[in-house]
Amino acid sequence: MTDKPHRPSKNSKRPHGGRGKPAPRRPGLPPEGPILLYGLHTVEAAFNNPDRKRLKLFATENALNRLTERGVRVDVPVENLPPRALDKMVTKDAVHQGMILEADPLPAYGIEALSGARLVLALDQVTDPHNVGAILRSAVALDADAVVTTERHAPEEGSVLAKSASGALDMIKHVRVKNMARFIAEMGDEGFFRVALDSDGEAALEDTPFTDKTVLVLGSEGKGVRHGVREACDTLARLDMPGKLRSLNVSNAAVLALYVARMKMDL
């Protein structure tokens, strides 16, 4: 199915992720206007997410066939384009795999979305979209219920975050809060055990007693978990490493922390 070439009106906002001047950035919150999602897993997950408002698919014939062969119901207008035309829609070196989906950002989930959750991962001012995308992917793989970020000092939803998450952005609740310390305190009121990862933690994470509802808190690689957020937690725990390097990238630390938590919580 092919329709007329896509030409945004002069008054329309450019989708986030393409070349040219982007729309004004709102860190941590959904961006204003459409975004571009690309790559097989990312696009497939967006089509399978009922909360995602999809607008238009730009794809090669082969890529469209790949989607339909995987059982994806393409319910938006499709514009067939050659690879070179798709290259011009995204940033240099972006691997679009022959498909780019124009879509609206996901709705911003609030704390009410955590009803019934047992394992939640909170990121205190982790700003790199590649790291947050990788963490979202790990959180889905390890069956966490949600990932929480701050409205400020966190990556906005966009092409880089979505591609790094490899579809996970559309598979898990991404909650955004204004004040992380206040959020952690509220989670305690809801019966959650709150653990902040810190190299100076009182005990190793695997030796920490967990409850059946847990929030794991990780901070940025530079500052770690901020003082006020640490104070709101029940305990500080460390990840003890057997090798010569004692520290891990935050996305790697998140994988280990989630795995240990699942084992300790018997999930």
PDB file of N, CA and C in Angstrom, residues 17-118:
ATOM      1  N   GLY A  17      14.350  13.089  16.011  1.00  0.00           N
ATOM      2  CA  GLY A  17      15.161  11.979  15.539  1.00  0.00           C
ATOM      3  C   GLY A  17      15.634  12.182  14.122  1.00  0.00           C
ATOM      4  N   GLY A  18      15.013  13.083  13.363  1.00  0.00           N
ATOM      5  CA  GLY A  18      15.452  13.321  12.003  1.00  0.00           C
ATOM      6  C   GLY A  18      16.513  14.394  11.969  1.00  0.00           C
ATOM      7  N   ARG A  19      16.992  14.723  10.750  1.00  0.00           N
ATOM      8  CA  ARG A  19      17.998  15.755  10.615  1.00  0.00           C
ATOM      9  C   ARG A  19      17.333  17.116  10.622  1.00  0.00           C
ATOM     10  N   GLY A  20      18.111  18.150  10.866  1.00  0.00           N
ATOM     11  CA  GLY A  20      17.569  19.483  10.923  1.00  0.00           C
ATOM     12  C   GLY A  20      17.381  19.942  12.350  1.00  0.00           C
ATOM     13  N   LYS A  21      16.746  21.080  12.512  1.00  0.00           N
ATOM     14  CA  LYS A  21      16.555  21.655  13.838  1.00  0.00           C
ATOM     15  C   LYS A  21      15.446  20.931  14.583  1.00  0.00           C
ATOM     16  N   PRO A  22      15.726  20.370  15.764  1.00  0.00           N
ATOM     17  CA  PRO A  22      14.696  19.641  16.500  1.00  0.00           C
ATOM     18  C   PRO A  22      13.735  20.580  17.204  1.00  0.00           C
ATOM     19  N   ALA A  23      12.605  20.019  17.608  1.00  0.00           N
ATOM     20  CA  ALA A  23      11.659  20.778  18.416  1.00  0.00           C
ATOM     21  C   ALA A  23      12.279  21.058  19.777  1.00  0.00           C
ATOM     22  N   PRO A  24      11.791  22.066  20.513  1.00  0.00           N
ATOM     23  CA  PRO A  24      12.367  22.388  21.826  1.00  0.00           C
ATOM     24  C   PRO A  24      12.413  21.170  22.736  1.00  0.00           C
ATOM     25  N   ARG A  25      13.524  21.000  23.391  1.00  0.00           N
ATOM     26  CA  ARG A  25      13.735  19.819  24.228  1.00  0.00           C
ATOM     27  C   ARG A  25      13.124  20.013  25.605  1.00  0.00           C
ATOM     28  N   ARG A  26      12.446  18.985  26.090  1.00  0.00           N
ATOM     29  CA  ARG A  26      11.870  18.991  27.442  1.00  0.00           C
ATOM     30  C   ARG A  26      12.448  17.788  28.166  1.00  0.00           C
ATOM     31  N   PRO A  27      13.603  17.941  28.810  1.00  0.00           N
ATOM     32  CA  PRO A  27      14.293  16.786  29.386  1.00  0.00           C
ATOM     33  C   PRO A  27      13.407  15.969  30.304  1.00  0.00           C
ATOM     34  N   GLY A  28      13.418  14.649  30.095  1.00  0.00           N
ATOM     35  CA  GLY A  28      12.727  13.739  30.983  1.00  0.00           C
ATOM     36  C   GLY A  28      11.246  13.578  30.722  1.00  0.00           C
ATOM     37  N   LEU A  29      10.638  14.524  30.020  1.00  0.00           N
ATOM     38  CA  LEU A  29       9.218  14.457  29.707  1.00  0.00           C
ATOM     39  C   LEU A  29       9.038  14.063  28.250  1.00  0.00           C
ATOM     40  N   PRO A  30       7.847  13.553  27.883  1.00  0.00           N
ATOM     41  CA  PRO A  30       7.619  13.246  26.473  1.00  0.00           C
ATOM     42  C   PRO A  30       7.826  14.494  25.624  1.00  0.00           C
ATOM     43  N   PRO A  31       8.502  14.392  24.484  1.00  0.00           N
ATOM     44  CA  PRO A  31       8.718  15.559  23.636  1.00  0.00           C
ATOM     45  C   PRO A  31       7.417  16.032  23.011  1.00  0.00           C
ATOM     46  N   GLU A  32       7.401  17.279  22.572  1.00  0.00           N
ATOM     47  CA  GLU A  32       6.230  17.805  21.889  1.00  0.00           C
ATOM     48  C   GLU A  32       6.306  17.399  20.422  1.00  0.00           C
ATOM     49  N   GLY A  33       5.225  16.901  19.893  1.00  0.00           N
ATOM     50  CA  GLY A  33       5.194  16.524  18.488  1.00  0.00           C
ATOM     51  C   GLY A  33       5.665  15.110  18.256  1.00  0.00           C
ATOM     52  N   PRO A  34       5.527  14.620  17.018  1.00  0.00           N
ATOM     53  CA  PRO A  34       5.870  13.230  16.696  1.00  0.00           C
ATOM     54  C   PRO A  34       7.357  12.939  16.849  1.00  0.00           C
ATOM     55  N   ILE A  35       7.665  11.654  17.013  1.00  0.00           N
ATOM     56  CA  ILE A  35       9.042  11.177  17.041  1.00  0.00           C
ATOM     57  C   ILE A  35       9.194  10.104  15.975  1.00  0.00           C
ATOM     58  N   LEU A  36      10.429   9.787  15.629  1.00  0.00           N
ATOM     59  CA  LEU A  36      10.723   8.750  14.647  1.00  0.00           C
ATOM     60  C   LEU A  36      11.322   7.543  15.354  1.00  0.00           C
ATOM     61  N   LEU A  37      10.717   6.392  15.165  1.00  0.00           N
ATOM     62  CA  LEU A  37      11.204   5.133  15.719  1.00  0.00           C
ATOM     63  C   LEU A  37      11.681   4.273  14.566  1.00  0.00           C
ATOM     64  N   TYR A  38      12.850   3.665  14.713  1.00  0.00           N
ATOM     65  CA  TYR A  38      13.369   2.884  13.592  1.00  0.00           C
ATOM     66  C   TYR A  38      14.028   1.603  14.075  1.00  0.00           C
ATOM     67  N   GLY A  39      14.158   0.662  13.146  1.00  0.00           N
ATOM     68  CA  GLY A  39      14.721  -0.649  13.473  1.00  0.00           C
ATOM     69  C   GLY A  39      13.612  -1.665  13.697  1.00  0.00           C
ATOM     70  N   LEU A  40      13.871  -2.917  13.324  1.00  0.00           N
ATOM     71  CA  LEU A  40      12.847  -3.957  13.353  1.00  0.00           C
ATOM     72  C   LEU A  40      12.209  -4.127  14.726  1.00  0.00           C
ATOM     73  N   HIS A  41      13.026  -4.354  15.764  1.00  0.00           N
ATOM     74  CA  HIS A  41      12.466  -4.641  17.085  1.00  0.00           C
ATOM     75  C   HIS A  41      11.722  -3.435  17.658  1.00  0.00           C
ATOM     76  N   THR A  42      12.268  -2.245  17.427  1.00  0.00           N
ATOM     77  CA  THR A  42      11.638  -1.032  17.937  1.00  0.00           C
ATOM     78  C   THR A  42      10.289  -0.785  17.275  1.00  0.00           C
ATOM     79  N   VAL A  43      10.253  -0.905  15.961  1.00  0.00           N
ATOM     80  CA  VAL A  43       9.014  -0.664  15.221  1.00  0.00           C
ATOM     81  C   VAL A  43       7.983  -1.746  15.529  1.00  0.00           C
ATOM     82  N   GLU A  44       8.422  -2.992  15.582  1.00  0.00           N
ATOM     83  CA  GLU A  44       7.504  -4.087  15.896  1.00  0.00           C
ATOM     84  C   GLU A  44       6.859  -3.883  17.272  1.00  0.00           C
ATOM     85  N   ALA A  45       7.674  -3.518  18.264  1.00  0.00           N
ATOM     86  CA  ALA A  45       7.143  -3.304  19.613  1.00  0.00           C
ATOM     87  C   ALA A  45       6.156  -2.145  19.641  1.00  0.00           C
ATOM     88  N   ALA A  46       6.432  -1.099  18.864  1.00  0.00           N
ATOM     89  CA  ALA A  46       5.522   0.048  18.816  1.00  0.00           C
ATOM     90  C   ALA A  46       4.168  -0.344  18.233  1.00  0.00           C
ATOM     91  N   PHE A  47       4.172  -1.207  17.224  1.00  0.00           N
ATOM     92  CA  PHE A  47       2.906  -1.671  16.644  1.00  0.00           C
ATOM     93  C   PHE A  47       2.146  -2.578  17.608  1.00  0.00           C
ATOM     94  N   ASN A  48       2.859  -3.264  18.473  1.00  0.00           N
ATOM     95  CA  ASN A  48       2.216  -4.185  19.411  1.00  0.00           C
ATOM     96  C   ASN A  48       1.782  -3.523  20.713  1.00  0.00           C
ATOM     97  N   ASN A  49       2.080  -2.238  20.867  1.00  0.00           N
ATOM     98  CA  ASN A  49       1.749  -1.518  22.097  1.00  0.00           C
ATOM     99  C   ASN A  49       0.457  -0.720  21.906  1.00  0.00           C
ATOM    100  N   PRO A  50      -0.624  -1.092  22.577  1.00  0.00           N
ATOM    101  CA  PRO A  50      -1.888  -0.360  22.398  1.00  0.00           C
ATOM    102  C   PRO A  50      -1.835   1.081  22.898  1.00  0.00           C
ATOM    103  N   ASP A  51      -0.855   1.412  23.739  1.00  0.00           N
ATOM    104  CA  ASP A  51      -0.728   2.777  24.241  1.00  0.00           C
ATOM    105  C   ASP A  51       0.022   3.694  23.280  1.00  0.00           C
ATOM    106  N   ARG A  52       0.602   3.137  22.235  1.00  0.00           N
ATOM    107  CA  ARG A  52       1.390   3.925  21.290  1.00  0.00           C
ATOM    108  C   ARG A  52       0.505   4.396  20.131  1.00  0.00           C
ATOM    109  N   LYS A  53       0.402   5.689  19.944  1.00  0.00           N
ATOM    110  CA  LYS A  53      -0.337   6.232  18.803  1.00  0.00           C
ATOM    111  C   LYS A  53       0.600   6.302  17.607  1.00  0.00           C
ATOM    112  N   ARG A  54       0.325   5.489  16.616  1.00  0.00           N
ATOM    113  CA  ARG A  54       1.157   5.399  15.426  1.00  0.00           C
ATOM    114  C   ARG A  54       0.564   6.277  14.323  1.00  0.00           C
ATOM    115  N   LEU A  55       1.429   6.919  13.553  1.00  0.00           N
ATOM    116  CA  LEU A  55       0.959   7.869  12.550  1.00  0.00           C
ATOM    117  C   LEU A  55       1.228   7.416  11.122  1.00  0.00           C
ATOM    118  N   LYS A  56       2.451   7.009  10.832  1.00  0.00           N
ATOM    119  CA  LYS A  56       2.796   6.650   9.456  1.00  0.00           C
ATOM    120  C   LYS A  56       4.071   5.820   9.440  1.00  0.00           C
ATOM    121  N   LEU A  57       4.127   4.864   8.509  1.00  0.00           N
ATOM    122  CA  LEU A  57       5.302   4.011   8.363  1.00  0.00           C
ATOM    123  C   LEU A  57       5.980   4.309   7.040  1.00  0.00           C
ATOM    124  N   PHE A  58       7.284   4.532   7.110  1.00  0.00           N
ATOM    125  CA  PHE A  58       8.115   4.676   5.922  1.00  0.00           C
ATOM    126  C   PHE A  58       8.980   3.420   5.845  1.00  0.00           C
ATOM    127  N   ALA A  59       8.908   2.702   4.742  1.00  0.00           N
ATOM    128  CA  ALA A  59       9.603   1.411   4.708  1.00  0.00           C
ATOM    129  C   ALA A  59       9.886   0.966   3.282  1.00  0.00           C
ATOM    130  N   THR A  60      10.928   0.149   3.153  1.00  0.00           N
ATOM    131  CA  THR A  60      11.173  -0.535   1.887  1.00  0.00           C
ATOM    132  C   THR A  60      10.180  -1.689   1.766  1.00  0.00           C
ATOM    133  N   GLU A  61      10.032  -2.202   0.557  1.00  0.00           N
ATOM    134  CA  GLU A  61       9.130  -3.343   0.350  1.00  0.00           C
ATOM    135  C   GLU A  61       9.582  -4.542   1.180  1.00  0.00           C
ATOM    136  N   ASN A  62      10.898  -4.798   1.190  1.00  0.00           N
ATOM    137  CA  ASN A  62      11.412  -5.946   1.951  1.00  0.00           C
ATOM    138  C   ASN A  62      11.151  -5.796   3.445  1.00  0.00           C
ATOM    139  N   ALA A  63      11.355  -4.587   3.970  1.00  0.00           N
ATOM    140  CA  ALA A  63      11.135  -4.363   5.403  1.00  0.00           C
ATOM    141  C   ALA A  63       9.661  -4.528   5.759  1.00  0.00           C
ATOM    142  N   LEU A  64       8.785  -4.036   4.898  1.00  0.00           N
ATOM    143  CA  LEU A  64       7.353  -4.189   5.145  1.00  0.00           C
ATOM    144  C   LEU A  64       6.971  -5.667   5.163  1.00  0.00           C
ATOM    145  N   ASN A  65       7.560  -6.428   4.258  1.00  0.00           N
ATOM    146  CA  ASN A  65       7.302  -7.873   4.232  1.00  0.00           C
ATOM    147  C   ASN A  65       7.786  -8.545   5.515  1.00  0.00           C
ATOM    148  N   ARG A  66       8.933  -8.093   6.033  1.00  0.00           N
ATOM    149  CA  ARG A  66       9.454  -8.667   7.280  1.00  0.00           C
ATOM    150  C   ARG A  66       8.482  -8.443   8.432  1.00  0.00           C
ATOM    151  N   LEU A  67       7.912  -7.261   8.485  1.00  0.00           N
ATOM    152  CA  LEU A  67       6.956  -6.963   9.552  1.00  0.00           C
ATOM    153  C   LEU A  67       5.716  -7.843   9.446  1.00  0.00           C
ATOM    154  N   THR A  68       5.159  -7.931   8.255  1.00  0.00           N
ATOM    155  CA  THR A  68       3.936  -8.725   8.094  1.00  0.00           C
ATOM    156  C   THR A  68       4.200 -10.206   8.320  1.00  0.00           C
ATOM    157  N   GLU A  69       5.389 -10.680   7.934  1.00  0.00           N
ATOM    158  CA  GLU A  69       5.735 -12.084   8.175  1.00  0.00           C
ATOM    159  C   GLU A  69       5.827 -12.394   9.665  1.00  0.00           C
ATOM    160  N   ARG A  70       6.126 -11.378  10.475  1.00  0.00           N
ATOM    161  CA  ARG A  70       6.214 -11.557  11.928  1.00  0.00           C
ATOM    162  C   ARG A  70       4.858 -11.343  12.610  1.00  0.00           C
ATOM    163  N   GLY A  71       3.836 -11.213  11.816  1.00  0.00           N
ATOM    164  CA  GLY A  71       2.491 -11.084  12.360  1.00  0.00           C
ATOM    165  C   GLY A  71       2.106  -9.688  12.790  1.00  0.00           C
ATOM    166  N   VAL A  72       2.875  -8.686  12.378  1.00  0.00           N
ATOM    167  CA  VAL A  72       2.574  -7.306  12.753  1.00  0.00           C
ATOM    168  C   VAL A  72       1.428  -6.779  11.888  1.00  0.00           C
ATOM    169  N   ARG A  73       0.431  -6.224  12.528  1.00  0.00           N
ATOM    170  CA  ARG A  73      -0.684  -5.603  11.812  1.00  0.00           C
ATOM    171  C   ARG A  73      -0.343  -4.133  11.583  1.00  0.00           C
ATOM    172  N   VAL A  74      -0.017  -3.805  10.358  1.00  0.00           N
ATOM    173  CA  VAL A  74       0.359  -2.435  10.015  1.00  0.00           C
ATOM    174  C   VAL A  74      -0.925  -1.639   9.801  1.00  0.00           C
ATOM    175  N   ASP A  75      -1.282  -0.830  10.796  1.00  0.00           N
ATOM    176  CA  ASP A  75      -2.570  -0.147  10.798  1.00  0.00           C
ATOM    177  C   ASP A  75      -2.456   1.349  10.534  1.00  0.00           C
ATOM    178  N   VAL A  76      -1.394   1.753   9.828  1.00  0.00           N
ATOM    179  CA  VAL A  76      -1.194   3.160   9.486  1.00  0.00           C
ATOM    180  C   VAL A  76      -0.862   3.266   8.001  1.00  0.00           C
ATOM    181  N   PRO A  77      -0.972   4.459   7.428  1.00  0.00           N
ATOM    182  CA  PRO A  77      -0.544   4.632   6.041  1.00  0.00           C
ATOM    183  C   PRO A  77       0.929   4.271   5.876  1.00  0.00           C
ATOM    184  N   VAL A  78       1.263   3.701   4.728  1.00  0.00           N
ATOM    185  CA  VAL A  78       2.634   3.278   4.447  1.00  0.00           C
ATOM    186  C   VAL A  78       3.150   4.012   3.218  1.00  0.00           C
ATOM    187  N   GLU A  79       4.348   4.534   3.319  1.00  0.00           N
ATOM    188  CA  GLU A  79       5.021   5.117   2.162  1.00  0.00           C
ATOM    189  C   GLU A  79       6.261   4.284   1.864  1.00  0.00           C
ATOM    190  N   ASN A  80       6.280   3.659   0.697  1.00  0.00           N
ATOM    191  CA  ASN A  80       7.427   2.847   0.293  1.00  0.00           C
ATOM    192  C   ASN A  80       8.544   3.747  -0.192  1.00  0.00           C
ATOM    193  N   LEU A  81       9.709   3.612   0.411  1.00  0.00           N
ATOM    194  CA  LEU A  81      10.862   4.434   0.068  1.00  0.00           C
ATOM    195  C   LEU A  81      12.090   3.557  -0.094  1.00  0.00           C
ATOM    196  N   PRO A  82      13.047   3.981  -0.924  1.00  0.00           N
ATOM    197  CA  PRO A  82      14.312   3.252  -1.024  1.00  0.00           C
ATOM    198  C   PRO A  82      15.186   3.546   0.188  1.00  0.00           C
ATOM    199  N   PRO A  83      16.184   2.699   0.450  1.00  0.00           N
ATOM    200  CA  PRO A  83      17.043   2.898   1.627  1.00  0.00           C
ATOM    201  C   PRO A  83      17.677   4.277   1.707  1.00  0.00           C
ATOM    202  N   ARG A  84      18.097   4.836   0.576  1.00  0.00           N
ATOM    203  CA  ARG A  84      18.761   6.141   0.621  1.00  0.00           C
ATOM    204  C   ARG A  84      17.823   7.240   1.108  1.00  0.00           C
ATOM    205  N   ALA A  85      16.559   7.143   0.728  1.00  0.00           N
ATOM    206  CA  ALA A  85      15.590   8.137   1.200  1.00  0.00           C
ATOM    207  C   ALA A  85      15.368   7.999   2.702  1.00  0.00           C
ATOM    208  N   LEU A  86      15.362   6.771   3.195  1.00  0.00           N
ATOM    209  CA  LEU A  86      15.222   6.550   4.632  1.00  0.00           C
ATOM    210  C   LEU A  86      16.444   7.062   5.385  1.00  0.00           C
ATOM    211  N   ASP A  87      17.628   6.899   4.783  1.00  0.00           N
ATOM    212  CA  ASP A  87      18.860   7.386   5.410  1.00  0.00           C
ATOM    213  C   ASP A  87      18.768   8.874   5.727  1.00  0.00           C
ATOM    214  N   LYS A  88      18.106   9.620   4.847  1.00  0.00           N
ATOM    215  CA  LYS A  88      18.022  11.068   5.004  1.00  0.00           C
ATOM    216  C   LYS A  88      17.054  11.484   6.110  1.00  0.00           C
ATOM    217  N   MET A  89      16.244  10.555   6.568  1.00  0.00           N
ATOM    218  CA  MET A  89      15.258  10.871   7.604  1.00  0.00           C
ATOM    219  C   MET A  89      15.810  10.738   9.014  1.00  0.00           C
ATOM    220  N   VAL A  90      16.944  10.064   9.159  1.00  0.00           N
ATOM    221  CA  VAL A  90      17.500   9.801  10.486  1.00  0.00           C
ATOM    222  C   VAL A  90      18.920  10.330  10.571  1.00  0.00           C
ATOM    223  N   THR A  91      19.503  10.265  11.742  1.00  0.00           N
ATOM    224  CA  THR A  91      20.856  10.759  11.936  1.00  0.00           C
ATOM    225  C   THR A  91      21.874   9.850  11.253  1.00  0.00           C
ATOM    226  N   LYS A  92      23.030  10.374  11.007  1.00  0.00           N
ATOM    227  CA  LYS A  92      24.083   9.625  10.331  1.00  0.00           C
ATOM    228  C   LYS A  92      24.430   8.363  11.115  1.00  0.00           C
ATOM    229  N   ASP A  93      24.608   7.272  10.398  1.00  0.00           N
ATOM    230  CA  ASP A  93      24.978   5.961  10.957  1.00  0.00           C
ATOM    231  C   ASP A  93      23.845   5.283  11.725  1.00  0.00           C
ATOM    232  N   ALA A  94      22.642   5.846  11.718  1.00  0.00           N
ATOM    233  CA  ALA A  94      21.507   5.183  12.366  1.00  0.00           C
ATOM    234  C   ALA A  94      21.127   3.937  11.573  1.00  0.00           C
ATOM    235  N   VAL A  95      20.933   2.833  12.253  1.00  0.00           N
ATOM    236  CA  VAL A  95      20.601   1.562  11.593  1.00  0.00           C
ATOM    237  C   VAL A  95      19.079   1.408  11.609  1.00  0.00           C
ATOM    238  N   HIS A  96      18.441   1.799  10.511  1.00  0.00           N
ATOM    239  CA  HIS A  96      16.972   1.776  10.475  1.00  0.00           C
ATOM    240  C   HIS A  96      16.402   0.466   9.951  1.00  0.00           C
ATOM    241  N   GLN A  97      17.224  -0.379   9.341  1.00  0.00           N
ATOM    242  CA  GLN A  97      16.796  -1.687   8.838  1.00  0.00           C
ATOM    243  C   GLN A  97      15.621  -1.586   7.868  1.00  0.00           C
ATOM    244  N   GLY A  98      15.548  -0.468   7.172  1.00  0.00           N
ATOM    245  CA  GLY A  98      14.540  -0.321   6.132  1.00  0.00           C
ATOM    246  C   GLY A  98      13.180   0.128   6.609  1.00  0.00           C
ATOM    247  N   MET A  99      13.056   0.558   7.863  1.00  0.00           N
ATOM    248  CA  MET A  99      11.737   0.965   8.365  1.00  0.00           C
ATOM    249  C   MET A  99      11.855   2.082   9.393  1.00  0.00           C
ATOM    250  N   ILE A 100      11.009   3.092   9.243  1.00  0.00           N
ATOM    251  CA  ILE A 100      10.941   4.216  10.171  1.00  0.00           C
ATOM    252  C   ILE A 100       9.469   4.492  10.447  1.00  0.00           C
ATOM    253  N   LEU A 101       9.109   4.506  11.706  1.00  0.00           N
ATOM    254  CA  LEU A 101       7.723   4.752  12.104  1.00  0.00           C
ATOM    255  C   LEU A 101       7.605   6.139  12.721  1.00  0.00           C
ATOM    256  N   GLU A 102       6.712   6.935  12.171  1.00  0.00           N
ATOM    257  CA  GLU A 102       6.384   8.220  12.789  1.00  0.00           C
ATOM    258  C   GLU A 102       5.265   7.976  13.797  1.00  0.00           C
ATOM    259  N   ALA A 103       5.479   8.397  15.029  1.00  0.00           N
ATOM    260  CA  ALA A 103       4.511   8.108  16.091  1.00  0.00           C
ATOM    261  C   ALA A 103       4.530   9.219  17.125  1.00  0.00           C
ATOM    262  N   ASP A 104       3.467   9.272  17.907  1.00  0.00           N
ATOM    263  CA  ASP A 104       3.442  10.196  19.035  1.00  0.00           C
ATOM    264  C   ASP A 104       4.196   9.580  20.210  1.00  0.00           C
ATOM    265  N   PRO A 105       4.766  10.408  21.083  1.00  0.00           N
ATOM    266  CA  PRO A 105       5.400   9.875  22.296  1.00  0.00           C
ATOM    267  C   PRO A 105       4.375   9.138  23.149  1.00  0.00           C
ATOM    268  N   LEU A 106       4.865   8.234  23.969  1.00  0.00           N
ATOM    269  CA  LEU A 106       3.981   7.525  24.889  1.00  0.00           C
ATOM    270  C   LEU A 106       3.457   8.482  25.960  1.00  0.00           C
ATOM    271  N   PRO A 107       2.282   8.221  26.492  1.00  0.00           N
ATOM    272  CA  PRO A 107       1.793   9.058  27.594  1.00  0.00           C
ATOM    273  C   PRO A 107       2.700   8.934  28.803  1.00  0.00           C
ATOM    274  N   ALA A 108       2.818  10.005  29.547  1.00  0.00           N
ATOM    275  CA  ALA A 108       3.677   9.992  30.737  1.00  0.00           C
ATOM    276  C   ALA A 108       2.955   9.280  31.874  1.00  0.00           C
ATOM    277  N   TYR A 109       3.520   8.171  32.327  1.00  0.00           N
ATOM    278  CA  TYR A 109       2.936   7.443  33.451  1.00  0.00           C
ATOM    279  C   TYR A 109       3.313   8.127  34.761  1.00  0.00           C
ATOM    280  N   GLY A 110       2.368   8.152  35.692  1.00  0.00           N
ATOM    281  CA  GLY A 110       2.627   8.646  37.033  1.00  0.00           C
ATOM    282  C   GLY A 110       2.743   7.495  38.010  1.00  0.00           C
ATOM    283  N   ILE A 111       2.888   7.823  39.291  1.00  0.00           N
ATOM    284  CA  ILE A 111       3.101   6.807  40.319  1.00  0.00           C
ATOM    285  C   ILE A 111       1.915   5.850  40.426  1.00  0.00           C
ATOM    286  N   GLU A 112       0.744   6.303  40.000  1.00  0.00           N
ATOM    287  CA  GLU A 112      -0.442   5.435  40.064  1.00  0.00           C
ATOM    288  C   GLU A 112      -0.296   4.210  39.165  1.00  0.00           C
ATOM    289  N   ALA A 113       0.608   4.271  38.197  1.00  0.00           N
ATOM    290  CA  ALA A 113       0.819   3.143  37.291  1.00  0.00           C
ATOM    291  C   ALA A 113       1.526   1.979  37.980  1.00  0.00           C
ATOM    292  N   LEU A 114       2.017   2.182  39.204  1.00  0.00           N
ATOM    293  CA  LEU A 114       2.772   1.148  39.909  1.00  0.00           C
ATOM    294  C   LEU A 114       1.897   0.274  40.796  1.00  0.00           C
ATOM    295  N   SER A 115       0.602   0.426  40.707  1.00  0.00           N
ATOM    296  CA  SER A 115      -0.296  -0.423  41.487  1.00  0.00           C
ATOM    297  C   SER A 115      -0.075  -1.889  41.125  1.00  0.00           C
ATOM    298  N   GLY A 116       0.196  -2.705  42.123  1.00  0.00           N
ATOM    299  CA  GLY A 116       0.437  -4.124  41.901  1.00  0.00           C
ATOM    300  C   GLY A 116       1.874  -4.481  41.582  1.00  0.00           C
ATOM    301  N   ALA A 117       2.749  -3.477  41.479  1.00  0.00           N
ATOM    302  CA  ALA A 117       4.156  -3.741  41.155  1.00  0.00           C
ATOM    303  C   ALA A 117       4.877  -4.383  42.334  1.00  0.00           C
ATOM    304  N   ARG A 118       5.901  -5.181  42.025  1.00  0.00           N
ATOM    305  CA  ARG A 118       6.725  -5.804  43.067  1.00  0.00           C
ATOM    306  C   ARG A 118       8.194  -5.422  42.933  1.00  0.00           C
TER     307      ARG A 118
END
